[in-house]
mmCIF file of C-alpha atoms and ligand atoms in Angstrom:
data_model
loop_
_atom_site.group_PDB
_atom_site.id
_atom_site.type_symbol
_atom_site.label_atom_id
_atom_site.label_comp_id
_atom_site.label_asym_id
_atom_site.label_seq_id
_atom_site.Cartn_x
_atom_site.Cartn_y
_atom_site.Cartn_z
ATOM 1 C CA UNK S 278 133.292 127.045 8.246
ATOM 2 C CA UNK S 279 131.481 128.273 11.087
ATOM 3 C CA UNK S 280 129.714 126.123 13.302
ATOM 4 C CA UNK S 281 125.689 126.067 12.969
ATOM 5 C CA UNK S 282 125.231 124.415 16.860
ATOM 6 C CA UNK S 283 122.693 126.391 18.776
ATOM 7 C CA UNK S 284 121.654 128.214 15.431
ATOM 8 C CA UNK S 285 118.263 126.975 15.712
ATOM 9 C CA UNK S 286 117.841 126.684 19.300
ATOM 10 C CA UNK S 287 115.764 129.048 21.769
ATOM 11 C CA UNK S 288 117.570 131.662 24.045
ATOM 12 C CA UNK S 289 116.819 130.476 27.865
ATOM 13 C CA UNK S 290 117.597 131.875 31.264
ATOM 14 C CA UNK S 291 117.114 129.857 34.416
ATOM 15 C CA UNK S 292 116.597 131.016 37.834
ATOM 16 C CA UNK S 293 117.706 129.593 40.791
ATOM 17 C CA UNK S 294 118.241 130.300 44.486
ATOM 18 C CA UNK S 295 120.878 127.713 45.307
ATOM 19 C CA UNK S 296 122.582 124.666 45.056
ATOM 20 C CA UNK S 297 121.643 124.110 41.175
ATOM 21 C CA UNK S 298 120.988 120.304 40.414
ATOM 22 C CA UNK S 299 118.212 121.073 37.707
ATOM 23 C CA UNK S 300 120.132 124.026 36.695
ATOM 24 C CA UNK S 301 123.140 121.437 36.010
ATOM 25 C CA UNK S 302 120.793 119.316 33.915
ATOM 26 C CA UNK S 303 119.234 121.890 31.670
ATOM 27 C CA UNK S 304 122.945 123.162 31.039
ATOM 28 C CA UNK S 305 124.118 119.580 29.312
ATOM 29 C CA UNK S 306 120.902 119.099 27.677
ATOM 30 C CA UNK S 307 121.458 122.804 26.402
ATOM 31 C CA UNK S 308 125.160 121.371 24.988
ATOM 32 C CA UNK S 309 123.728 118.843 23.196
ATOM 33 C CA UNK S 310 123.572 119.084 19.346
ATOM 34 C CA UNK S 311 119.527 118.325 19.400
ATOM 35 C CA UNK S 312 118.766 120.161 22.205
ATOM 36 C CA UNK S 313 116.056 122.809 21.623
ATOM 37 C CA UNK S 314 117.717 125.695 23.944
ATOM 38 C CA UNK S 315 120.946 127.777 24.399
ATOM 39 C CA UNK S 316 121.331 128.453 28.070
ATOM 40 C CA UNK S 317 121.852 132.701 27.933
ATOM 41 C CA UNK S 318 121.627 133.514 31.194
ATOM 42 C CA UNK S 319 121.347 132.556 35.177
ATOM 43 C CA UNK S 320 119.345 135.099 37.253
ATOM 44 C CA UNK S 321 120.267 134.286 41.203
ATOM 45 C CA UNK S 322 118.437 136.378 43.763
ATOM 46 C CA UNK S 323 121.582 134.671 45.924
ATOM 47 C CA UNK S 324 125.272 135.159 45.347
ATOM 48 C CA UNK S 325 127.323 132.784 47.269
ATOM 49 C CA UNK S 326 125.313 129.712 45.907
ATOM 50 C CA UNK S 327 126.674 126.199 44.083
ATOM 51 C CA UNK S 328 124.629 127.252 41.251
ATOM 52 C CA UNK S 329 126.449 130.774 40.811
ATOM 53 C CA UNK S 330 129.326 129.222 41.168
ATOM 54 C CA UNK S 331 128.850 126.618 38.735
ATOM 55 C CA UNK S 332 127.583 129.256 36.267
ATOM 56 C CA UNK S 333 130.358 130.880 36.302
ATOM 57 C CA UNK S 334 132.674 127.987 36.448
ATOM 58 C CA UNK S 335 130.849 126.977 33.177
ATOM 59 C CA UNK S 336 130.944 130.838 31.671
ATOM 60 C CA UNK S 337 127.217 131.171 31.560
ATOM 61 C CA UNK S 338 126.355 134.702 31.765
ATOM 62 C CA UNK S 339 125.244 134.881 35.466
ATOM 63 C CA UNK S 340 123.016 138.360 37.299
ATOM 64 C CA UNK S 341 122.450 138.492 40.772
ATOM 65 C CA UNK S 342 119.618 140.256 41.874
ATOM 66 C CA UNK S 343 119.030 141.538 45.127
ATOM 67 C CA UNK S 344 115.345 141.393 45.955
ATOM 68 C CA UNK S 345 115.128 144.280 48.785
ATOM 69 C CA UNK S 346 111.935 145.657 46.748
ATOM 70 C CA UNK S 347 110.324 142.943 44.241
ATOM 71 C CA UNK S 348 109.351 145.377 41.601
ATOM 72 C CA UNK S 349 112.505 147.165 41.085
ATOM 73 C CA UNK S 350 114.350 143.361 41.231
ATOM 74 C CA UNK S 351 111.859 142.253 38.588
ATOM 75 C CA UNK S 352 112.387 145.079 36.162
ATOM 76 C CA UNK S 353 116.667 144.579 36.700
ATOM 77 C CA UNK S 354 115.410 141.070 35.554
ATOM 78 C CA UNK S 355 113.446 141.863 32.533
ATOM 79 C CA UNK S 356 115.934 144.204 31.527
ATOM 80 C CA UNK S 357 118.418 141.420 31.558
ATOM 81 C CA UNK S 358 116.277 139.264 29.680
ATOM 82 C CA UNK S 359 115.484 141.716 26.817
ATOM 83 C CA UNK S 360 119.711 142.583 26.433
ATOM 84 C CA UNK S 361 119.991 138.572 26.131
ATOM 85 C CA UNK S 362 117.570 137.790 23.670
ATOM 86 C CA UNK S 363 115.688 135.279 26.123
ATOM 87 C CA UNK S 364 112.392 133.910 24.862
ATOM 88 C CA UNK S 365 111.953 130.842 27.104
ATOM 89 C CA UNK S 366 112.845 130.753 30.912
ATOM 90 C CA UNK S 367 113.242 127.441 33.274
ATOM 91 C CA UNK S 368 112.442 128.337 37.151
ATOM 92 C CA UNK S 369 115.001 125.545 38.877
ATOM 93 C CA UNK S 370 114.508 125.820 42.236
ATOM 94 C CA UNK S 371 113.899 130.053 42.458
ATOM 95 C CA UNK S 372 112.527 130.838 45.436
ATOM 96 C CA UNK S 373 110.601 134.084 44.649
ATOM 97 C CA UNK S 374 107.045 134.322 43.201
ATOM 98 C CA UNK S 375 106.709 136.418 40.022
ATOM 99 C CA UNK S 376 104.515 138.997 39.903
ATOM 100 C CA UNK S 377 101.620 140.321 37.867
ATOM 101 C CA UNK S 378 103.879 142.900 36.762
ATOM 102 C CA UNK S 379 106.873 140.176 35.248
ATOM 103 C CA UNK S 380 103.728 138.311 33.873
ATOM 104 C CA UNK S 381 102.642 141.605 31.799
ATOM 105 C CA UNK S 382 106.236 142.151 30.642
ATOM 106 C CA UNK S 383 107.639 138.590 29.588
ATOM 107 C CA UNK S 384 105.210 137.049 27.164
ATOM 108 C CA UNK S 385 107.162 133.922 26.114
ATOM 109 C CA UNK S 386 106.835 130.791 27.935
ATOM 110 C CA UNK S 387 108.252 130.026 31.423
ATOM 111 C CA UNK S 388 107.960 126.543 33.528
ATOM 112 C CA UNK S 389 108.928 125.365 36.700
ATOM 113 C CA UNK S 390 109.808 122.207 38.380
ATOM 114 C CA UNK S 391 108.097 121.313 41.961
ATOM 115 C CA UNK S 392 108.846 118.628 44.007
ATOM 116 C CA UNK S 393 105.503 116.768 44.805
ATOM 117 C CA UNK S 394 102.856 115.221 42.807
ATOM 118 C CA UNK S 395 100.663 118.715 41.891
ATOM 119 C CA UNK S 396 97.942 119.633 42.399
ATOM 120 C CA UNK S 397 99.031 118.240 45.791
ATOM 121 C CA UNK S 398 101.827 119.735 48.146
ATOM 122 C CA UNK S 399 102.164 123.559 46.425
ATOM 123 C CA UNK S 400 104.629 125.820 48.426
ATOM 124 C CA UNK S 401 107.208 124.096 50.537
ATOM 125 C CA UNK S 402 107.859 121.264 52.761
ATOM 126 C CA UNK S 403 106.517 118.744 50.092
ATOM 127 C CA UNK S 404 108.344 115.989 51.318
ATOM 128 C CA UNK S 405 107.738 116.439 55.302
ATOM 129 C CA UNK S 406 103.974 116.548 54.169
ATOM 130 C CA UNK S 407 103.584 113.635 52.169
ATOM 131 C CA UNK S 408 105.160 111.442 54.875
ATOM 132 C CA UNK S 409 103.588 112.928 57.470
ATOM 133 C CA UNK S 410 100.220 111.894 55.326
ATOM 134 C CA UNK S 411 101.378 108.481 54.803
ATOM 135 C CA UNK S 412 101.728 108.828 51.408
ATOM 136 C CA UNK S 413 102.566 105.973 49.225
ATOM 137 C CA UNK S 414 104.202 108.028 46.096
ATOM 138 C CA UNK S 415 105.419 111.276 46.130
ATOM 139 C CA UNK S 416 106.969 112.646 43.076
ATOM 140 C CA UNK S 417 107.924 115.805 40.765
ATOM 141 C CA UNK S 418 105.828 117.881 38.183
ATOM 142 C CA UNK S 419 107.245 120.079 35.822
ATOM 143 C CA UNK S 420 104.210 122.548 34.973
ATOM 144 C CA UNK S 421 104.064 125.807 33.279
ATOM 145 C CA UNK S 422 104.256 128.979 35.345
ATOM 146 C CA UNK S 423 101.006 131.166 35.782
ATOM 147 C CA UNK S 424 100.880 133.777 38.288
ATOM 148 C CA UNK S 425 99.166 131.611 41.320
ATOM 149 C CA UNK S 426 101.735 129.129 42.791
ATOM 150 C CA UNK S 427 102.501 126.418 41.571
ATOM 151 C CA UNK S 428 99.196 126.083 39.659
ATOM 152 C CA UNK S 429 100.113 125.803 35.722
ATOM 153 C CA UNK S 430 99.139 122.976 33.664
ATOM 154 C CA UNK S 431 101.570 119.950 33.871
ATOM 155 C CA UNK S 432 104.087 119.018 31.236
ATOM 156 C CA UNK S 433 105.678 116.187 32.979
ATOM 157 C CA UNK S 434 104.660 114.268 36.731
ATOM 158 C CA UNK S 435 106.746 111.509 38.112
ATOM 159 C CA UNK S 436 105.534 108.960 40.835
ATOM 160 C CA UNK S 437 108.156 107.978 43.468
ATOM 161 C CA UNK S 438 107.903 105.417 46.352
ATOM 162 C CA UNK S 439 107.809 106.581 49.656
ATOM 163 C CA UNK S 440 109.424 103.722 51.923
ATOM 164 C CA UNK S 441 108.571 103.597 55.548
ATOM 165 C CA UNK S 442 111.920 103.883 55.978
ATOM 166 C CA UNK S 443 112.294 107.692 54.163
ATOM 167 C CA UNK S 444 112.656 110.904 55.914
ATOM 168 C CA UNK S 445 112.139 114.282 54.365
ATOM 169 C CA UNK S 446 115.881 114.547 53.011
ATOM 170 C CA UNK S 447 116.355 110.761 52.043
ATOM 171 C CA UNK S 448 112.949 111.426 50.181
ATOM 172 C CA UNK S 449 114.096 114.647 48.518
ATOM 173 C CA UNK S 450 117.250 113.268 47.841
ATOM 174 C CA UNK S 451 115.404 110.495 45.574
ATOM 175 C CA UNK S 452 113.022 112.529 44.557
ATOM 176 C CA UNK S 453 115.945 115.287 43.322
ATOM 177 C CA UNK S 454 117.456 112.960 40.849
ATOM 178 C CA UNK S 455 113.818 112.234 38.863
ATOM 179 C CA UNK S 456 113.934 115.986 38.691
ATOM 180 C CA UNK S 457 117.123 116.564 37.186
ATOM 181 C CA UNK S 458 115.868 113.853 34.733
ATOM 182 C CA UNK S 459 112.853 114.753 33.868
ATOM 183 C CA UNK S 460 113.466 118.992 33.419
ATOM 184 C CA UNK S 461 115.269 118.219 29.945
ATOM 185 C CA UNK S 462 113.020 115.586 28.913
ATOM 186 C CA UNK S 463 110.017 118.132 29.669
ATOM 187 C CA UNK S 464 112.010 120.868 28.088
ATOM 188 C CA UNK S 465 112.289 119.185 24.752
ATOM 189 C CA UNK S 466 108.880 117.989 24.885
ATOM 190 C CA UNK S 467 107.166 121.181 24.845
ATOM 191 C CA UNK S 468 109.083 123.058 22.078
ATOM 192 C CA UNK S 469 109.565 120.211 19.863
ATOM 193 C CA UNK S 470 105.828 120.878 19.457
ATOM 194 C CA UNK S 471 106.717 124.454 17.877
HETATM 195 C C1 LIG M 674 114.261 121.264 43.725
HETATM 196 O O1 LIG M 674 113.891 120.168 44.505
HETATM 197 C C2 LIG M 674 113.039 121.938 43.147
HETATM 198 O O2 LIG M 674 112.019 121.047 42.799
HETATM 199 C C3 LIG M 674 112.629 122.811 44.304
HETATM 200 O O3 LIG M 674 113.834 123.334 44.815
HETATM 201 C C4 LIG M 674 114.866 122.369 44.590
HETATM 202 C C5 LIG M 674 116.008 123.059 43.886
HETATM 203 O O4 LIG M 674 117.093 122.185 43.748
HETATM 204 N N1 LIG M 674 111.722 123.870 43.872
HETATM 205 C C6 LIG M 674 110.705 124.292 44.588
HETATM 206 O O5 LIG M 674 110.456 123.878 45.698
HETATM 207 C C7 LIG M 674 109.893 125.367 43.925
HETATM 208 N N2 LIG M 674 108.586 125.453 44.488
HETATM 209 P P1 LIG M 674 118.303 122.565 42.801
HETATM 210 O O6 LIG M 674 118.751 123.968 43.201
HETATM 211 O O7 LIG M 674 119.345 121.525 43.099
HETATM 212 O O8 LIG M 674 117.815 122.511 41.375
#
């Protein structure tokens, strides 16, 4: 008999720009029986990146698209998305704003994850800022994706101490594995409302 896994479950692609922790995260939530997504498709902007080659490793359909003009990248992209079915798509770390243009032509859902506490810290250098601030927390949001940055409402936020110890990469690096918890987590929250 043939298997029913992923029957039910919504076609995703995730972009990323490198080294792929979230992507890593979404991919075994994807494998498990209850999850709420097949994982379709990787769109890269970068080739030679951990998350490529984990992709691949893994046999996930992966597109790399050079972005020497953003329009004609973005249509390669929607393009890829239409051939694969995709109705839901996880940014993980892309580092490429979407245009009006991708917003006209994808109408399903897409989210994002950012490493500070939104509304605070959008763009980068989230963790050199909060320290610099003093912060006590910093943290992670994963927010739906509207065409200003890093501006959509929030599905998930986590706190995280900052110790006066921390610097911007022993901060990230605590802050990184909250992430890569919390993306599934937010994932399944937001179409097990469907
Ligand atoms: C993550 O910390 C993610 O929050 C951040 O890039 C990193 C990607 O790590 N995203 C942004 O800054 C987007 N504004 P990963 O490649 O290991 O998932």
């Amino acid at each position: 008999m043939a298997k029913s896994i992923g029957k039910n479950k919504l076609n995703c692609a995730v972009f990323i720009s490198g080294r792929g922790s979230n992507l890593k995260s979404i991919y075994n939530y994807s494998k498990k029986k209850n999850s709420k997504i097949n994982l379709n498709l990787v769109i890269s902007n970068k080739s030679n990146v951990e998350g490529v080659r984990f992709a691949k490793k893994n046999k996930i359909r992966t597109k790399i698209i050079k972005y020497k003009d953003k329009i004609e990248a973005e249509k390669k992209i929607l393009f890829y998305l239409k051939e694969n079915n995709i109705k839901f798509i996880c940014l993980a770390g892309f580092m490429k704003i979407l245009s009006k243009y991708f917003f006209r032509h994808f109408k399903y859902k897409i989210i994002n994850i950012h490493p500070s506490l939104l509304p605070k810290y959008k763009g980068i250098n989230t963790h050199e800022r909060a320290i610099q601030n003093k912060d006590q927390y910093s943290g992670c949001t994963v927010h739906f994706v509207r065409q200003q940055l890093d501006s959509g409402k929030p599905i998930i936020k986590k706190k995280v101490k900052i110790f006066n110890s921390d610097t911007p990469e022993s901060l990230a690096k605590r802050i990184l594995k909250v992430e890569n918890r919390i993306y599934p987590i937010a994932i399944n929250k937001i179409l097990s409302k469907n």
